[in-house]
Amino acid sequence: MKAVVYKGPFSVAVEDVPDPEIKHPNDVIVKVTSTCICGSDLHMYEGRTAAEPGIIFGHENMGIIQEVGSAVKERKVGDRVVMPFNVGCGFCKNCQRGYTGFCVTVNPGFAGGAYGYVAMGPWRGGQAEYLQVPFADFNCLPLPAGTENEANYALLADIFPTGYHGAELADVSPGESVAVFGAGPVGLMAAYSCVIRGAAEIYVIDHVKERLDKAGEIGGIPINFDDGDPVQVIRDMRGGDGVDKTIDAVGYQAAARGSSAAGGQQTEVPNIVLNQMIDVINPTGIMGIPGLYVPSDPGGVDENAKRGALTLNFGRLFEKGLSLGTGQCNVKRYNAYLRDLITVGKANPSFVVSHEVPLGDAVDAYDKFDKRVDGYTKVILNP
Amino acid sequence: MKAVVYKGPFSVAVEDVPDPEIKHPNDVIVKVTSTCICGSDLHMYEGRTAAEPGIIFGHENMGIIQEVGSAVKERKVGDRVVMPFNVGCGFCKNCQRGYTGFCVTVNPGFAGGAYGYVAMGPWRGGQAEYLQVPFADFNCLPLPAGTENEANYALLADIFPTGYHGAELADVSPGESVAVFGAGPVGLMAAYSCVIRGAAEIYVIDHVKERLDKAGEIGGIPINFDDGDPVQVIRDMRGGDGVDKTIDAVGYQAAARGSSAAGGQQTEVPNIVLNQMIDVINPTGIMGIPGLYVPSDPGGVDENAKRGALTLNFGRLFEKGLSLGTGQCNVKRYNAYLRDLITVGKANPSFVVSHEVPLGDAVDAYDKFDKRVDGYTKVILNP
Amino acid sequence: MKAVVYKGPFSVAVEDVPDPEIKHPNDVIVKVTSTCICGSDLHMYEGRTAAEPGIIFGHENMGIIQEVGSAVKERKVGDRVVMPFNVGCGFCKNCQRGYTGFCVTVNPGFAGGAYGYVAMGPWRGGQAEYLQVPFADFNCLPLPAGTENEANYALLADIFPTGYHGAELADVSPGESVAVFGAGPVGLMAAYSCVIRGAAEIYVIDHVKERLDKAGEIGGIPINFDDGDPVQVIRDMRGGDGVDKTIDAVGYQAAARGSSAAGGQQTEVPNIVLNQMIDVINPTGIMGIPGLYVPSDPGGVDENAKRGALTLNFGRLFEKGLSLGTGQCNVKRYNAYLRDLITVGKANPSFVVSHEVPLGDAVDAYDKFDKRVDGYTKVILNP
Amino acid sequence: MKAVVYKGPFSVAVEDVPDPEIKHPNDVIVKVTSTCICGSDLHMYEGRTAAEPGIIFGHENMGIIQEVGSAVKERKVGDRVVMPFNVGCGFCKNCQRGYTGFCVTVNPGFAGGAYGYVAMGPWRGGQAEYLQVPFADFNCLPLPAGTENEANYALLADIFPTGYHGAELADVSPGESVAVFGAGPVGLMAAYSCVIRGAAEIYVIDHVKERLDKAGEIGGIPINFDDGDPVQVIRDMRGGDGVDKTIDAVGYQAAARGSSAAGGQQTEVPNIVLNQMIDVINPTGIMGIPGLYVPSDPGGVDENAKRGALTLNFGRLFEKGLSLGTGQCNVKRYNAYLRDLITVGKANPSFVVSHEVPLGDAVDAYDKFDKRVDGYTKVILNP
């Protein structure tokens, strides 16, 4: 079959690889219909991880079940399904408590597995024609048959639940004010989730005009941090008051103010968003942090950044009595509910999708997405 | 009346000061029967804060109501009461949600007030014969009449609830494993609260033998960090596994390993406990942080420490999907329940009290408590 | 001043009564600008309670502060405010935990007080020109100055929070399916609150066409129980499945199917809604019950009903592992958040208001509202 | 193999039956070492259910894994394990949210399955030498190897978690007062769980002296309801106050006061405990109801009882703003934590076990347990 294979920094290829097979009685094989390129794929693509050439990319996968292992109970050939990017077993101490992003079964020696990602276990990615899915009864979310809502449902694999996870970690509730840092795909999904959860005011901070425009269209209040300190801007808009909750949808590659205005490489300040969140939030607030931070970053801006150490204004955080929650999204905790919102027409997350292209165009898509040219913000590959 | 007055670094005096008066219809005047010296009083005593001479110390106060303002509804002259160290109004946006440690009424421009503490509002301390208590219906916790359990109840003003707050922030639940860092009075109260909440294993980390002995006596597992890396020691005891929850009862003046063994000044490493907690906790865990961190520390070990900035292994924290909660204790959320445990004899927190002395001996008590000599670990003054 | 005074069953009058006065230093006097007639006022009006003639009605009150007691701290003359229908003290064991509908201070011997209601304490109602408000710092919710959103804010006194309370008791969460029984003002507010909270499907059951139309307009799915068993209708629409959550916004005066079709008196079946909720909900579901049930109903249909005893299918409830929450709304827990949603334009609850009339027209308004003629569904009086 | 087979009302036999076999790749076969007789087995034994002769009894099972299906991942031959009485799949909408007592996979058409119980699916009971366990990775809780704590661990299958579930449904928290109705094995486990959770006062109501004595030994306050109305007795002991929380560990076969004193058949009053709980609890309280109520009881005392309909003082319940939770215990949510408490010696639930006898003595044990003679209160069979 054809698959997107990592060849080295800034290089992928669409190549022939062996078809996946049922290796365990609880497996199914899915014929992939939609598979997204994720911002976190670019971490590998740019050589900012330990990924070795040969990895098949793709952790945001959706398709039709093609073959079913002998122990699978509920899933059938022909089922239309979407899989969480996390691979879970369903029975370990973390999965059974709903922490399916921290499964201790599927990636021995580590808590958490995923398809097609460095250090996340032996699972091949789904940017390919077919995908092996383990523990299929647990990992396959069934979808209404047909082809409707294909792009909407495809986002259930990762970014819609991941954005929602930010709102859940911050316990965003009706009537609250929230500041969402970052208006990339995850940030927009976080802001959109705050809308769904009934927040009163949703400030969205970024410095890319197109992203901020989208934030405004879904009901957010766009704040361009190149135009001024976002903490001060928000406080000025609120008569000096801060916000109830904050969400970090940026992570460790946070850009300094004005750093992309020059058109060149952006200047990273890994702790800038976290410290701004501490500043802009009111005492007793909660900070949800779905944005990625890593314990090892070969491309980090300094020695601390390289080992994932950040300098935080912890005295201020304590003085305010803040709480925070972090970590990759436990997709299975949310995906059925978000699916149902899509099915009845109350959620349409695919507004973030900029391009849908054939699998064969993956090389071009990676290149443009990485450079953020031609409006590439979120790409779905259709094998 | 007599009161303990701050004169400057390492100096207090017991002096005559004017008696407090009813200034507002919701006030009462309490004749103080017990008032504790707190570890956080030593921050002022040692000159590690912006405290100016003249402050009357004392935020852990208990006594008998002597006089009642005209608007007070439920409290009567003669009531035996203990007051949370936090002063709250009961009606602001934080008090009404139970965040009584972050009252925005009693200390204008700041969230949180306390008796006898720098920057915590205009409230005089209770290391004195009498104390003015505002919003008395809200701030006075009634106690059974008489003199029984005097020392136990006195600890309801601060350290028993504060230790309990650590367990609550970490959501310590029956059957869990916990690591409590610090076996000073708050750490012992945190460990004791974990016992009350039914934790299965409670590791308590310190390097003072007497404290560790007490931790063992109440059912904890003492770990001396001068004898080895506590993270490794705990993992070794658990077959490589970490713990479910951690509590930081140390705060920003954390000592380096072996630093007090030389008998001299201890070496501070302000981020050591937080990073050890990140290391020893299992993925999906929760860290409760009642230990004090401040946004400004004139005596900090370096420029970052002076402004309350700590370098944390945030990449690891994120990878593990950890959550954390911080801040001073909202005493009123817990004190009635803890009082009832004392009254029925199921809690006896006064095992941490080392000395009860007359108010007149306060100068000597501060000196010895600060030097940790003669077994001074927790002192109650009896005016 | 003028006030609406209860004269006996089916009789009220607008009469001159003495102006209210500051009786306690924590009181304020409010000049009433809007005050609603509530469905629960009709319980008294119809003689279905122990109410004696002479009561001044009105627990849904809003206005401008006219005079301030000496102990009041934050509220000022001229503040525009709305008061929860519950009177709370802010410091009793229930108020401090957020159960402000169960205050044990304001109505001695009972948990819960209200303005202008039988057995709810000594507090006069606000269907009048002026209102005494006790514990004013606690009970007055400040509103933006001016006259904007007058009807929307007026509903913060009771029915908007009460409907929201139903959704909160049932823990209605994004993506869930809900059945709301009753599309009167509270039922519509409950359904509207489910919309705000992101529910996927909101079935609304009633048999009054106008109400069902409104439910449909805000995004609900109207079910007319005169047209068929609502349990079966909902299950048929869901392929046999039930719903995640249910809300009872009907209470003890529930009507039998078709009972009002004849135009005459409706036949009451007090347990019909509760048992239908047990039938239509899925195992592990939660039932929110803001609809009023009373321990004594002189007009009850049988001996059990007269003493508030209902026969429930408890074996089925247990088999499904259901939970339920009941009780009058703790308005203060929600009103600031709902106010903010109104202020930013994200909530417009006043779509339920059918009439706004001068205080002088109260007699006519009570008559028509009780008979549900001329479209009277929710009336605001403007003194 | 030998197994306990139901022959008809008041009749079981130990008979030869075919050995169980691996029927599905996720199965294991367990060699049973301990299997308890449960009070709910007596429902079948007494003919109070639709159970047909031929059922192999036994849902509280523990043993050593003898054979492992091809898809089983973590469990190995030789593992010592205890199984929740509920059979769960681990991946259905209820199991994945922790409601493992309401699995929709293992008992088609119903939410919930169990071993050896009428209407709970095709799963044979474990009062036998061997047991087939489906979805073994999910259903087997591993235990420390060896034979230590055999009786303690055996109680993890049902009654220790079921009692704990009562405390969890009522959210029993440190410092609270609780009334536990029933001091049979589940009631004692509920009271014991309240001790573990740090409750201040635990009233335990029953009328069997031996049970009340045990309740007193573990720290409860025994109340004999034959000696007086337990509601009044508790209120008298508390100066008129009620309790924060209540637990119903009795269920539908509740006995009237004094009904067993005559030595004969007890008089059942199915709603007596629920209404007493409504009376004795304080406003805003929570009632946990693990005690069994059934939708169909052939032996019910009247027509309502036969169909599981109970008359409750719902008006009072509403007036107090009470909440309640019901249903069979989701054992897997608690069993690992309770196991750890046993392993470290902090929980010893086996104080409720009165007899341990060979499987061959089951006929005699059922007879005596049903008659409550010779001190039979909780029996473990050792095959």
XYZ file of C-alpha atoms in Angstrom, chain C residues 137-364:
228
model
C -23.831 42.827 50.818
C -24.680 39.178 50.411
C -28.136 39.385 48.855
C -27.821 42.217 46.319
C -26.314 41.304 42.965
C -25.006 44.487 41.322
C -26.010 45.131 37.705
C -24.675 47.505 35.065
C -26.123 50.959 35.636
C -28.894 52.157 33.357
C -32.042 50.522 32.087
C -30.750 48.096 29.535
C -31.729 44.440 29.798
C -34.293 45.240 32.499
C -36.487 42.220 31.763
C -33.535 39.901 31.246
C -31.931 40.870 34.542
C -35.254 40.676 36.383
C -35.360 36.964 35.599
C -32.117 36.501 37.553
C -34.140 36.665 40.757
C -35.644 33.254 40.218
C -36.617 31.495 37.037
C -33.436 31.754 34.981
C -31.270 30.440 37.833
C -33.993 27.955 38.799
C -34.080 26.514 35.296
C -30.305 26.491 35.261
C -30.340 24.712 38.628
C -32.262 21.882 36.984
C -29.494 21.491 34.424
C -26.878 21.693 37.165
C -28.611 19.111 39.366
C -28.662 16.783 36.363
C -25.060 17.732 35.500
C -26.077 18.374 31.890
C -22.871 18.423 29.862
C -21.868 19.069 26.250
C -23.061 16.430 23.803
C -25.626 14.854 26.082
C -29.300 14.131 25.437
C -31.807 15.538 27.906
C -35.545 15.332 28.449
C -37.011 18.428 30.100
C -40.499 17.844 31.482
C -42.565 21.027 31.450
C -42.323 24.054 29.167
C -43.665 26.662 31.527
C -41.309 29.519 32.396
C -39.024 27.317 34.504
C -39.068 24.490 31.989
C -38.167 26.857 29.170
C -35.364 28.301 31.286
C -34.143 24.755 31.987
C -34.188 23.923 28.290
C -32.471 27.224 27.508
C -29.830 26.429 30.113
C -29.242 23.051 28.458
C -28.669 24.925 25.186
C -26.156 27.192 26.950
C -24.402 24.155 28.417
C -23.982 22.526 25.006
C -26.416 19.611 25.184
C -26.836 17.805 21.864
C -30.539 16.944 22.052
C -33.085 18.588 24.321
C -36.549 17.040 24.313
C -39.150 19.303 25.911
C -42.430 17.740 27.038
C -45.634 19.726 27.579
C -49.123 19.916 26.148
C -49.571 23.642 25.644
C -48.900 24.513 22.029
C -47.511 28.017 22.651
C -45.018 26.723 25.163
C -43.887 23.929 22.883
C -43.451 26.418 20.070
C -41.136 28.493 22.227
C -39.187 25.377 23.172
C -38.702 24.675 19.485
C -37.588 28.232 18.790
C -34.691 28.058 21.248
C -33.439 24.743 19.880
C -35.452 22.171 21.799
C -37.386 19.245 20.339
C -41.037 19.691 21.358
C -43.007 16.628 22.494
C -46.747 17.007 23.118
C -47.739 14.452 25.710
C -51.368 14.686 24.704
C -50.353 13.150 21.399
C -48.776 10.036 22.887
C -46.740 8.601 25.719
C -43.691 10.866 25.791
C -41.433 8.034 26.941
C -42.305 5.989 23.897
C -42.190 8.956 21.548
C -38.683 9.863 22.661
C -37.458 6.277 22.495
C -38.917 5.931 19.019
C -37.094 9.068 17.905
C -33.838 7.668 19.337
C -34.009 4.172 17.885
C -35.076 2.662 21.191
C -32.474 4.423 23.264
C -33.361 6.639 26.227
C -31.719 9.895 27.274
C -28.681 10.677 29.419
C -30.371 13.128 31.728
C -33.829 14.358 32.702
C -35.176 17.504 34.345
C -38.501 17.810 36.138
C -39.755 21.384 35.734
C -43.355 20.446 36.528
C -43.576 19.411 40.161
C -46.483 18.095 42.145
C -49.314 19.589 40.091
C -48.505 17.404 37.090
C -51.339 16.946 34.627
C -52.587 13.650 33.278
C -52.467 13.113 29.539
C -55.264 14.906 27.781
C -56.589 16.308 31.009
C -56.703 19.885 29.864
C -57.969 19.108 26.383
C -61.513 19.168 27.670
C -61.065 22.800 28.608
C -61.948 22.182 32.212
C -59.927 21.573 35.321
C -56.879 19.418 34.663
C -56.536 16.058 36.367
C -53.461 15.934 38.586
C -51.235 12.864 38.788
C -48.483 13.997 41.141
C -46.024 11.158 40.430
C -46.472 10.938 36.666
C -43.453 13.021 35.677
C -41.073 11.344 38.096
C -42.045 7.882 36.906
C -41.793 8.918 33.264
C -38.341 10.281 33.963
C -37.350 6.930 35.496
C -38.647 5.212 32.357
C -37.066 7.423 29.725
C -33.607 7.787 31.225
C -30.718 5.461 30.489
C -28.977 3.444 33.218
C -26.440 5.530 35.200
C -28.390 8.707 34.385
C -29.050 11.691 36.624
C -32.406 13.367 37.216
C -32.517 17.065 38.140
C -35.658 18.050 39.982
C -36.155 21.792 40.437
C -39.927 21.391 40.053
C -41.682 21.984 43.350
C -42.818 19.127 45.615
C -44.291 19.982 49.005
C -44.700 18.058 52.258
C -48.213 19.326 52.765
C -50.762 20.070 50.054
C -54.287 20.788 51.264
C -55.566 20.386 47.709
C -53.841 17.097 46.981
C -55.726 14.503 44.955
C -55.614 11.827 47.673
C -54.369 11.207 51.191
C -50.831 10.529 50.058
C -50.718 13.634 47.899
C -52.014 15.749 50.772
C -48.915 14.841 52.801
C -46.504 14.947 49.883
C -46.052 11.190 49.596
C -45.576 9.825 46.081
C -45.425 6.266 44.817
C -42.293 5.880 42.730
C -40.946 2.989 40.695
C -37.988 2.785 43.000
C -37.029 -0.769 42.042
C -36.561 0.374 38.465
C -34.705 3.500 39.578
C -32.303 1.333 41.575
C -31.871 -1.244 38.842
C -30.773 1.539 36.503
C -28.400 2.951 39.100
C -29.935 6.405 38.849
C -29.112 9.475 40.904
C -31.275 12.485 41.524
C -30.987 15.959 43.002
C -33.790 18.158 44.257
C -34.628 21.377 45.985
C -35.120 25.044 45.500
C -32.424 26.840 43.600
C -29.440 28.352 45.383
C -29.740 31.453 43.219
C -26.570 33.103 44.426
C -24.482 30.193 43.166
C -25.357 31.059 39.566
C -26.660 34.599 39.268
C -23.381 36.445 38.641
C -22.453 34.069 35.815
C -25.887 34.266 34.215
C -25.817 38.064 34.574
C -22.562 38.156 32.649
C -24.056 36.047 29.857
C -26.911 38.553 29.613
C -24.581 41.540 29.704
C -22.482 40.309 26.783
C -25.599 39.358 24.845
C -25.163 35.587 24.963
C -28.334 34.979 26.980
C -31.719 36.588 26.467
C -34.047 34.773 28.815
C -36.778 37.394 28.535
C -38.266 35.554 25.571
C -40.485 33.896 28.174
C -41.954 37.197 29.363
C -45.428 37.665 27.940
C -46.520 40.850 29.698
C -45.052 43.863 31.471
C -47.684 45.903 33.304
C -47.824 48.618 35.969
C -48.055 47.535 39.594
C -51.580 48.950 39.646
C -52.696 46.272 37.164
C -51.635 43.426 39.414
C -55.167 42.282 40.219
C -55.982 41.781 36.573
